[in-house]
Coordinates of C-alpha atoms and ligand atoms in Angstrom, one line a residue:
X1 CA -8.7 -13.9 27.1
X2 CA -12.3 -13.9 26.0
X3 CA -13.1 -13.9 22.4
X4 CA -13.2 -10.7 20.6
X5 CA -15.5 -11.4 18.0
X6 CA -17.5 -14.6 19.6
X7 CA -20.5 -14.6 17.5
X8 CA -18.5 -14.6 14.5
X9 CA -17.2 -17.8 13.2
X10 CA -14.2 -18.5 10.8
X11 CA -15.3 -17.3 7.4
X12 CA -15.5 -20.0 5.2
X13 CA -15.7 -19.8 0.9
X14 CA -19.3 -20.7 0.5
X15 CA -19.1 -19.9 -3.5
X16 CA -21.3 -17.4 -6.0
X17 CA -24.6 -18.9 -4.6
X18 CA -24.0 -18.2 -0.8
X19 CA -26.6 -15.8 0.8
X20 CA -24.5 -16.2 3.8
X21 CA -22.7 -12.6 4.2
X22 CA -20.4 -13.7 6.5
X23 CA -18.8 -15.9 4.0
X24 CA -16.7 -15.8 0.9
X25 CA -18.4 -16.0 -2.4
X26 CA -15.2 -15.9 -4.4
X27 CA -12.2 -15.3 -2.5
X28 CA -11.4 -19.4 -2.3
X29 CA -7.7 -19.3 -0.7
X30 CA -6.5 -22.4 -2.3
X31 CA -8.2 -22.2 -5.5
X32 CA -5.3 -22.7 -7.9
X33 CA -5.7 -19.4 -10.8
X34 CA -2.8 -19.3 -13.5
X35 CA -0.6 -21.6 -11.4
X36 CA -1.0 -20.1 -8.0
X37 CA -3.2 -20.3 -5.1
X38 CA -5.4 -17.4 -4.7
X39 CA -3.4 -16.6 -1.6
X40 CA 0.0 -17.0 -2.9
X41 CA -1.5 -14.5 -5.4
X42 CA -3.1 -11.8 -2.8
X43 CA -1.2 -12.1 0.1
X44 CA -3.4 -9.9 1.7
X45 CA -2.7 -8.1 4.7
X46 CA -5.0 -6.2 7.9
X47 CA -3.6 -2.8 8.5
X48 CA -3.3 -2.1 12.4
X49 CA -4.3 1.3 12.5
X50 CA -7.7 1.0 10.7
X51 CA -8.7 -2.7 11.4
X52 CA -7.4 -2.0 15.5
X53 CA -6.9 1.7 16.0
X54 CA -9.6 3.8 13.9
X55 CA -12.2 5.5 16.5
X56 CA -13.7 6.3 13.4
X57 CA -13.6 10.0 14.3
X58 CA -14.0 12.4 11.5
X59 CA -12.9 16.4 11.3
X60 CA -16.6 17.0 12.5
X61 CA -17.4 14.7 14.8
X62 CA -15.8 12.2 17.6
X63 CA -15.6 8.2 16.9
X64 CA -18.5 6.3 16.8
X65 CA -16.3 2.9 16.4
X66 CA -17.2 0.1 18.9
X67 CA -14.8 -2.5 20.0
X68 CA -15.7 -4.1 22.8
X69 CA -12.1 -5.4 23.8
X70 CA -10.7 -2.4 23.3
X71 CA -10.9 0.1 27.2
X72 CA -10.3 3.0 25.8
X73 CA -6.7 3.6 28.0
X74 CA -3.4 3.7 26.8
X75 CA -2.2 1.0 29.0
X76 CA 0.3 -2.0 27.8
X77 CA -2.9 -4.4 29.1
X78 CA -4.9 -2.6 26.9
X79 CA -2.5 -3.1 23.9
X80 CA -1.4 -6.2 24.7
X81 CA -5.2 -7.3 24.8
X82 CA -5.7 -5.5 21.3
X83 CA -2.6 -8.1 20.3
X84 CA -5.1 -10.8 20.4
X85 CA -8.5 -9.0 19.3
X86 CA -6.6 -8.3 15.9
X87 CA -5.4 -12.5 15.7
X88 CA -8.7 -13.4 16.2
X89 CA -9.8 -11.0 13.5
X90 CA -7.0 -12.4 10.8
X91 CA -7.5 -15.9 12.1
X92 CA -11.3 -16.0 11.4
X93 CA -10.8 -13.8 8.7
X94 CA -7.9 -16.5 6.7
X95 CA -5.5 -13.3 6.2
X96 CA -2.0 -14.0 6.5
X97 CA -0.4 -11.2 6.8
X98 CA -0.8 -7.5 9.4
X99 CA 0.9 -4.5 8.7
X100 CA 1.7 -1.5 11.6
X101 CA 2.6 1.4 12.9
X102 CA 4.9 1.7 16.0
X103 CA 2.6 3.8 17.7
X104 CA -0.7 2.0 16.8
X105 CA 1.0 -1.3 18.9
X106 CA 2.0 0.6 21.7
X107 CA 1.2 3.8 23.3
X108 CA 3.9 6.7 23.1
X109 CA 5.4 7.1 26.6
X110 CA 6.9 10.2 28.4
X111 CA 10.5 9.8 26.9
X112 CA 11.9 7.9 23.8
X113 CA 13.5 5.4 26.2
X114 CA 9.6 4.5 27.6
X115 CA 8.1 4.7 24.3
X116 CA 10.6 2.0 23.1
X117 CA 10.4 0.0 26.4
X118 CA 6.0 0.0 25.6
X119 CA 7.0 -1.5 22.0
X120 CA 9.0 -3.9 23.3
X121 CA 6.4 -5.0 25.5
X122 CA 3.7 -5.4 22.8
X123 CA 6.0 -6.9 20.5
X124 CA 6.7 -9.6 23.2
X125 CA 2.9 -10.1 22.4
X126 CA 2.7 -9.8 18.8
X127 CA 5.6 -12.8 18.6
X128 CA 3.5 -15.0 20.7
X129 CA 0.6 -14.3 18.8
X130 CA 2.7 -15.0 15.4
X131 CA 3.8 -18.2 16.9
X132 CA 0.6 -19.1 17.9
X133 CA -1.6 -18.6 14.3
X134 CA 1.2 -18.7 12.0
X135 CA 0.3 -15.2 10.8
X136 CA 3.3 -12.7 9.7
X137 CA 4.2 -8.8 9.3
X138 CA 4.0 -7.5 5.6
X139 CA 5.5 -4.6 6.9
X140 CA 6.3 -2.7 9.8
X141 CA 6.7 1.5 9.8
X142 CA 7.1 4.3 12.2
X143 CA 4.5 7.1 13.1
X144 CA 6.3 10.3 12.1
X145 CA 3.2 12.2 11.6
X146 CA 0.6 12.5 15.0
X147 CA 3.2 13.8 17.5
X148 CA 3.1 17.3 17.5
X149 CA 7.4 17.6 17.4
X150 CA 6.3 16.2 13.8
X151 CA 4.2 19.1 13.1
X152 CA 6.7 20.8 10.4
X153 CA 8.0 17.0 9.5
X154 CA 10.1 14.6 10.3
X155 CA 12.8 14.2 8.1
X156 CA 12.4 17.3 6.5
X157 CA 11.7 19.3 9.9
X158 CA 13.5 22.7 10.3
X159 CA 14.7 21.8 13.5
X160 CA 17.7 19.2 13.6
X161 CA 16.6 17.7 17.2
X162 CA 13.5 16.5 15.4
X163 CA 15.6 14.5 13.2
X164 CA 17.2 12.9 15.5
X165 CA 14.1 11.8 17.0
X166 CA 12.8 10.6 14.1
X167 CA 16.0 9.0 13.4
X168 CA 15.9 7.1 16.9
X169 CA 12.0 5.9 16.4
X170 CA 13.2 4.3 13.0
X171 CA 15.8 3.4 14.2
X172 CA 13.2 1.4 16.9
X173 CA 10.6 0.6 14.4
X174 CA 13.1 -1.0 12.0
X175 CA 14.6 -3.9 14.7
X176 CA 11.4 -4.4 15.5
X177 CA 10.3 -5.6 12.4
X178 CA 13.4 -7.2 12.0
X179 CA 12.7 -9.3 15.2
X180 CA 8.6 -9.8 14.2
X181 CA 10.5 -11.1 10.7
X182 CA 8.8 -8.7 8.7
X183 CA 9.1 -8.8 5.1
X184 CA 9.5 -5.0 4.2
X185 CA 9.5 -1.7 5.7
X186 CA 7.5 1.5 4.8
X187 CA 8.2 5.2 4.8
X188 CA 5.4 7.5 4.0
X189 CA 5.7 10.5 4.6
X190 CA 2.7 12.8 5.3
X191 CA 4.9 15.9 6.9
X192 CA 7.7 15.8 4.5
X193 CA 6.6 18.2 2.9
X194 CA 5.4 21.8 3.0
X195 CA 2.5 23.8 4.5
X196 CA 3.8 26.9 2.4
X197 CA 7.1 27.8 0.3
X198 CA 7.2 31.1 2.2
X199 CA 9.1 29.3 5.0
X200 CA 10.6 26.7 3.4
X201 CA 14.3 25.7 1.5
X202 CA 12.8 22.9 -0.5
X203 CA 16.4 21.8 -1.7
X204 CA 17.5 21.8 1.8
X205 CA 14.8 19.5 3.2
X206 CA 15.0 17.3 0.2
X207 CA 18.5 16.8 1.2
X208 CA 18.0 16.0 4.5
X209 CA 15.1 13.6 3.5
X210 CA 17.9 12.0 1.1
X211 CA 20.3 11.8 4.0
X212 CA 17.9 10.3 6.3
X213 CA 16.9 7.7 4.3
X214 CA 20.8 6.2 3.5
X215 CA 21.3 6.5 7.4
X216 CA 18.3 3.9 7.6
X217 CA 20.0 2.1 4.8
X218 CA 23.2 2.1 6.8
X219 CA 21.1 0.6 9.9
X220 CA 19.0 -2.1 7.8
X221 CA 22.2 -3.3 7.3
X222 CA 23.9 -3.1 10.2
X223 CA 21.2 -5.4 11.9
X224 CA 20.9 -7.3 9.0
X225 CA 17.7 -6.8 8.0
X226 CA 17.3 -8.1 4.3
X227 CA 13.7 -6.8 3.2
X228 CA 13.0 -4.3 1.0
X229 CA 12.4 -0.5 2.3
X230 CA 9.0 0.7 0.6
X231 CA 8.3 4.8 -0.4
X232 CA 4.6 5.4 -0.4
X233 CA 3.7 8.1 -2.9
X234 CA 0.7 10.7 -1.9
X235 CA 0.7 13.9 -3.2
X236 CA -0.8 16.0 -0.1
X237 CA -2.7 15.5 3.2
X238 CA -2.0 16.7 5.7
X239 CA 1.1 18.6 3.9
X240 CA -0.1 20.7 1.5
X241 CA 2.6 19.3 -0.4
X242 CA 4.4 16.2 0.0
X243 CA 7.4 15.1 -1.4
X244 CA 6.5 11.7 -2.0
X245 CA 4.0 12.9 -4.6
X246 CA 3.5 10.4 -7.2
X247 CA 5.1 7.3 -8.6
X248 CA 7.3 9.4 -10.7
X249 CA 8.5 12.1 -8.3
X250 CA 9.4 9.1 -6.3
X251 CA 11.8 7.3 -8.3
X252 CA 13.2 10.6 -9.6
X253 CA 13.8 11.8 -5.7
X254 CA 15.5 7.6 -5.8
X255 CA 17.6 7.8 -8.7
X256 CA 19.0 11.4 -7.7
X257 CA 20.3 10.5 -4.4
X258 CA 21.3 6.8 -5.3
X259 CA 18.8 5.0 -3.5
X260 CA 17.0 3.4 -6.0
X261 CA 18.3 -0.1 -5.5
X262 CA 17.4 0.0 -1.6
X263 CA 14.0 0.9 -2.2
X264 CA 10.8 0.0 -4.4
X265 CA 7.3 1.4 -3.9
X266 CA 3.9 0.3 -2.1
X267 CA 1.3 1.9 -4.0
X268 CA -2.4 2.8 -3.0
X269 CA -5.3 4.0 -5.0
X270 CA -6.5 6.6 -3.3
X271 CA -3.1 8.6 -3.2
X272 CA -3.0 8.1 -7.1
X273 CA -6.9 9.5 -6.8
X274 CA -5.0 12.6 -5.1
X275 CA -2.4 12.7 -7.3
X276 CA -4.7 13.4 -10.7
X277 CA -3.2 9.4 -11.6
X278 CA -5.0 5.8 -12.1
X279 CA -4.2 2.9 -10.1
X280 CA -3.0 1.3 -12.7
X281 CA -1.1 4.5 -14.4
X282 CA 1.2 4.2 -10.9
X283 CA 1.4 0.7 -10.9
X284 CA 2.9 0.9 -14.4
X285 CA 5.1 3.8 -13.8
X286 CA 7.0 1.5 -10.6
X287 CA 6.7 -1.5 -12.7
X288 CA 8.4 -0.3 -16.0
X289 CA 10.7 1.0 -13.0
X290 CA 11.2 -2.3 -11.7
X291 CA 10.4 -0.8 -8.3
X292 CA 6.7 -2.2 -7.9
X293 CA 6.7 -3.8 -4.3
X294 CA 3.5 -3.5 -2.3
X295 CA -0.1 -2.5 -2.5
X296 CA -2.5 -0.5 -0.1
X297 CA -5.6 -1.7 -1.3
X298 CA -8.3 0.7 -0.9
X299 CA -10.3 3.5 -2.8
X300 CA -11.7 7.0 -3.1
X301 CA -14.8 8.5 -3.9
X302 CA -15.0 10.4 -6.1
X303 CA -17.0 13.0 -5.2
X304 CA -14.9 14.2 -1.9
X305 CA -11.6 15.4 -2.1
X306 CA -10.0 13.7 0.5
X307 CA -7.9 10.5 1.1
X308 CA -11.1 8.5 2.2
X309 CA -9.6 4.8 2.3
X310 CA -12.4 2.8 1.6
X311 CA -12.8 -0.6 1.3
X312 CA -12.4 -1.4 -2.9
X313 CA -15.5 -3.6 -4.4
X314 CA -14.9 -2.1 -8.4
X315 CA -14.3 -4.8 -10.1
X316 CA -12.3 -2.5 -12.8
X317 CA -10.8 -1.7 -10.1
X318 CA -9.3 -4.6 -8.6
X319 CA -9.1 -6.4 -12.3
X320 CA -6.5 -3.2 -13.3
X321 CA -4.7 -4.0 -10.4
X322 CA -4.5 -7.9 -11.0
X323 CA -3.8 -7.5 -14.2
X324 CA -0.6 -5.5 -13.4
X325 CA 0.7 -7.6 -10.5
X326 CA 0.2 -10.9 -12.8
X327 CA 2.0 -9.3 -15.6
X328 CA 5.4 -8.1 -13.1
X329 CA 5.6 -12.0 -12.3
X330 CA 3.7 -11.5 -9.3
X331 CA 4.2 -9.8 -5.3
X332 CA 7.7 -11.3 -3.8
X333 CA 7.9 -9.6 -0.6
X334 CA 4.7 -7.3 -1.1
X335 CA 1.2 -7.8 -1.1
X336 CA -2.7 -6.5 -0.6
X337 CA -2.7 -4.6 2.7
X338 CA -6.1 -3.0 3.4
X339 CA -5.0 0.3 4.3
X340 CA -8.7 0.5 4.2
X341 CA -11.2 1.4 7.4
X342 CA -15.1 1.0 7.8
X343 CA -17.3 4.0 7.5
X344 CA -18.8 6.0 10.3
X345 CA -21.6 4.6 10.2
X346 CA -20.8 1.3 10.2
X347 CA -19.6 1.1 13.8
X348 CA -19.8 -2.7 15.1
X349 CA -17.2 -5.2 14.9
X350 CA -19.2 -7.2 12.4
X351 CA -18.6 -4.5 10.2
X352 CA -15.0 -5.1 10.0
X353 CA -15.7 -8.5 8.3
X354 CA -18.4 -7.2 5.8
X355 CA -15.5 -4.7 4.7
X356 CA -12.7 -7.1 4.3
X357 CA -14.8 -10.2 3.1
X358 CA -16.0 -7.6 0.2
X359 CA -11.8 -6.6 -0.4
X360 CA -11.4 -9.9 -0.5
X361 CA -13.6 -11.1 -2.8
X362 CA -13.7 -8.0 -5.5
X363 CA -10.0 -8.9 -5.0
X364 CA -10.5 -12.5 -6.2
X365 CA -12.6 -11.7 -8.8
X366 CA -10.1 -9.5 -10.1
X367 CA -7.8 -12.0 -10.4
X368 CA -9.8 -14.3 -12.1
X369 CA -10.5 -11.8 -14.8
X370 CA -7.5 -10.3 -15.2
X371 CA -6.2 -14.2 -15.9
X372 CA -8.4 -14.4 -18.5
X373 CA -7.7 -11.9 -20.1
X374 CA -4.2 -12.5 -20.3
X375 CA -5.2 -16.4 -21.0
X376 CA -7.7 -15.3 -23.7
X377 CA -4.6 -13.0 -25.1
X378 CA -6.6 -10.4 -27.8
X379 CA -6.2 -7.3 -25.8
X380 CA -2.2 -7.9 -25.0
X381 CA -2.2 -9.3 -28.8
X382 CA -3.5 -6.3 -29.8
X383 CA -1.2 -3.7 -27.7
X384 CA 1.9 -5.8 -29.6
X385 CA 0.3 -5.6 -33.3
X386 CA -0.2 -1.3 -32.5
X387 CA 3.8 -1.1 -32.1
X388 CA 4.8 -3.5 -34.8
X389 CA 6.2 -1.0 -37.4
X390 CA 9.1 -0.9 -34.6
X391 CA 9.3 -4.9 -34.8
X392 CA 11.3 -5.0 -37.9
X393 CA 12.6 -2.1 -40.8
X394 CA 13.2 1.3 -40.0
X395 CA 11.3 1.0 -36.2
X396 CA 13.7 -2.0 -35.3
X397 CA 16.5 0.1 -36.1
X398 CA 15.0 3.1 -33.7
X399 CA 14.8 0.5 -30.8
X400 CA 18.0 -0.3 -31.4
X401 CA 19.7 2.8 -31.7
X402 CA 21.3 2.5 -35.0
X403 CA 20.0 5.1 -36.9
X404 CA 20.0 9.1 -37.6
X405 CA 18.3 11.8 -38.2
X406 CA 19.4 11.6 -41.8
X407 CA 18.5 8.3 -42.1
X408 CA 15.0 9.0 -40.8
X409 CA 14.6 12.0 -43.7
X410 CA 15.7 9.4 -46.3
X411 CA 13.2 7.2 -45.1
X412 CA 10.1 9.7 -45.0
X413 CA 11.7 11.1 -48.5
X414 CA 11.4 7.8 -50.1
X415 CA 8.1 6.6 -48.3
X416 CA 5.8 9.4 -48.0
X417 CA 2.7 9.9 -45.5
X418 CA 2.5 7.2 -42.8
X419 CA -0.4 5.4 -42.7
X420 CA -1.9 5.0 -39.5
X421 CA -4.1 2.4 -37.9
X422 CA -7.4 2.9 -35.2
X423 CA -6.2 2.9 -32.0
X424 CA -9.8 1.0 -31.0
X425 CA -10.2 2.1 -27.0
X426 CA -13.8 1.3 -27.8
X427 CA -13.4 -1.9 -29.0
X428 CA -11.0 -2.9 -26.4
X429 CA -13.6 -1.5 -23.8
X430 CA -16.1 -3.7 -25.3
X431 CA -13.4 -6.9 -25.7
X432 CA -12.6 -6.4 -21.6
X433 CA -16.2 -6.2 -20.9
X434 CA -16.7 -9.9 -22.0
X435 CA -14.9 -11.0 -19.1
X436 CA -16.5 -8.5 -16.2
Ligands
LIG1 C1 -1.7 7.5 4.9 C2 -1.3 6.2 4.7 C3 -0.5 5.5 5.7 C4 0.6 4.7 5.2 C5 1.5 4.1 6.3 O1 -2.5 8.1 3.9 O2 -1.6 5.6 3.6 O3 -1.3 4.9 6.6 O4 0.1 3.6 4.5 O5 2.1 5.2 7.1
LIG2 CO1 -1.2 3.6 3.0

């Protein structure tokens, strides 16, 4: 096939100094930072359904998207063509990784049975193309939110025949994946939830969302599939309520119907915009969890209310996020996945590179600051030193759990008013601004 993107070459790390756009001025892949490559560090990944799919349509107006490769049809040609478009993109790109939807690969036929038939067909594709470049799937999912049967959800539909179906595309997604040797698998769910409680038995459909997730449990096991299942928390859109809300309703909806030890999460910034939560306030909440798995990397703006997945440049941004993945030991099956797409405006296919090159490389420099920081050590010395009247005496003995109310009265008795030290957020601000 003919190039997709022939005027573009393979985008090479040109360093700080580079006026070349089309070029990395940071992002250095094998650049060794705090004992890893940059890339064992990122492991960044191109999301299907933005990099491949997005018309760039938005609720007032059509797409303005071009993509020259692309016809328009539904055909398998047409997908199968896509296939190598989005290679080329990674390969010139230097991203290892993809990430998909079923239905972004291959068109939805008439009947289940032709829908899976059309996914086996492009999947035929996507293995030579992984064969070919070396590249690999993060993560695989199904679409159980653009059909209209999905309309009232998935999982958590009224209507038991919709559950099946559902049931039967996982089912679907999930050996594909398996065969594509993808390293996880993702459920969001943006109908699981409700439009309005006046026609809705929350418990019910919070059971059934329970139930539906052990039966893809049973299955992931019964093919042998060994990565982790991923839950990705948003708080609304298009529900007006999801049940996958935050971090925290997430692992509390795990831990009540004992699935915590199947799944961990793959968080993204602009849900935890949604939510009313930082980045970094979800990322700490799964990590303390020990169910931080993946990242969509992206970002909000602030100043609409919607889910806007832009590309992320803020360097606090990206540092925060660093900072956390460094101090869980690092992604193991997870990674960056762009779940990021190009504004409206910004229509050619060059476009797509400006927007990942500039993920990439706020990405990198994110790293390299949230390194040294940890190297330098104040700012983690200094959390330690706040809690150290629970490093030895009567605070050792409350981490412990060997001591009592009682004991606690004696002690204030004896020793009076506490005296309390600065908690310093502006001196910290100013400590992490030497390294920005
Ligand atoms: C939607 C969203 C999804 C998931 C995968 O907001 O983030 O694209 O990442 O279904
Ligand atoms: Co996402």
């Amino acid at each position: 096939m003919n190039e997709a993107f022939p005027d573009i070459p393979k985008i090479a790390f040109e360093g700080p100094t580079s006026r070349n756009p089309l070029s990395f001025k940071h992002y250095n892949a094998e650049e060794v930072v705090g004992g890893k490559t940059m890339k064992e560090h990122m492991r960044f990944g191109v999301a299907y359904w933005h990099a491949m799919r997005n018309s760039l349509a938005d609720p007032f107006g059509m797409g303005t998207a071009q993509r020259p490769w692309d016809d328009g049809t539904d055909s398998i040609p047409n997908a199968q063509r896509r296939v190598w478009a989005c290679f080329e993109f990674m390969d010139k790109l230097g991203v290892d990784y993809y990430c998909f939807h079923d239905r972004d690969v291959a068109p939805e036929g008439r009947t289940l049975a032709e829908s899976n038939a059309n996914l086996d067909a492009v999947a035929d594709e996507l293995e030579k193309a992984q064969q070919a470049t070396g590249k690999k799937l993060l993560w695989g999912t199904a679409c159980l939110f653009a059909h209209p049967r999905y309309c009232q959800g998935a999982a958590t539909s009224p209507n038991a025949h919709v559950f099946a179906y559902a049931a039967a595309q996982v089912k679907k997604a999930l050996e594909v994946t398996h065969r594509l040797g993808g390293e996880g698998y993702t459920f969001w769910g943006g109908r699981e939830g409700y439009a309005t409680l006046w026609n809705t038995n929350m418990k019910r459909e919070l059971d059934h969302l329970a139930r539906f997730l052990h039966l893809a449990v049973d299955h992931k096991k019964k093919i042998g599939f060994e990565g982790p299942f991923y839950i990705e928390p948003k708080p609304r859109e298009p529900s007006t309520h999801q049940y996958d809300s935050d971090a925290a309703a997430c692992l509390n909806f795990l831990r009540e119907y004992g699935l915590m030890e199947h799944f961990k999460l793959n968080l993204e910034t602009n849900h935890a915009t949604l939510a009313g939560h930082t980045m970094r306030h979800e990322m700490q909440v799964a990590a303390a969890a020990g169910a931080l798995g993946s990242v969509d990397a992206n970002t909000g703006d602030e100043l609409i209310g919607w889910d806007t997945d832009q590309f992320p440049t803020n360097l606090y941004l990206t540092t925060q996020i660093m900072l956390e993945v460094i101090k869980m030991g690092g992604f193991t099956t997870g990674g960056l996945n762009f779940d990021a797409k190009v504004r409206r405006e910004s229509f050619e296919p060059v476009d797509l590179f400006h927007a990942h090159i500039g993920g990439m490389d706020a990405f990198a420099r994110g790293l390299k600051i949230a390194q040294a920081i940890l190297d330098d050590g104040r700012l983690e010395a200094h959390i330690a030193q706040r809690y150290g009247t629970f490093d030895s005496g009567i605070g050792a003995k409350v981490e412990a759990g060997t001591t009592s109310f009682e004991e606690l009265e004696a002690f204030t008795l004896e020793n009076g008013e506490p005296l309390l030290a600065s908690g310093r957020q502006e001196f910290l601000e100013n400590l992490v601004n030497e390294f920005m």
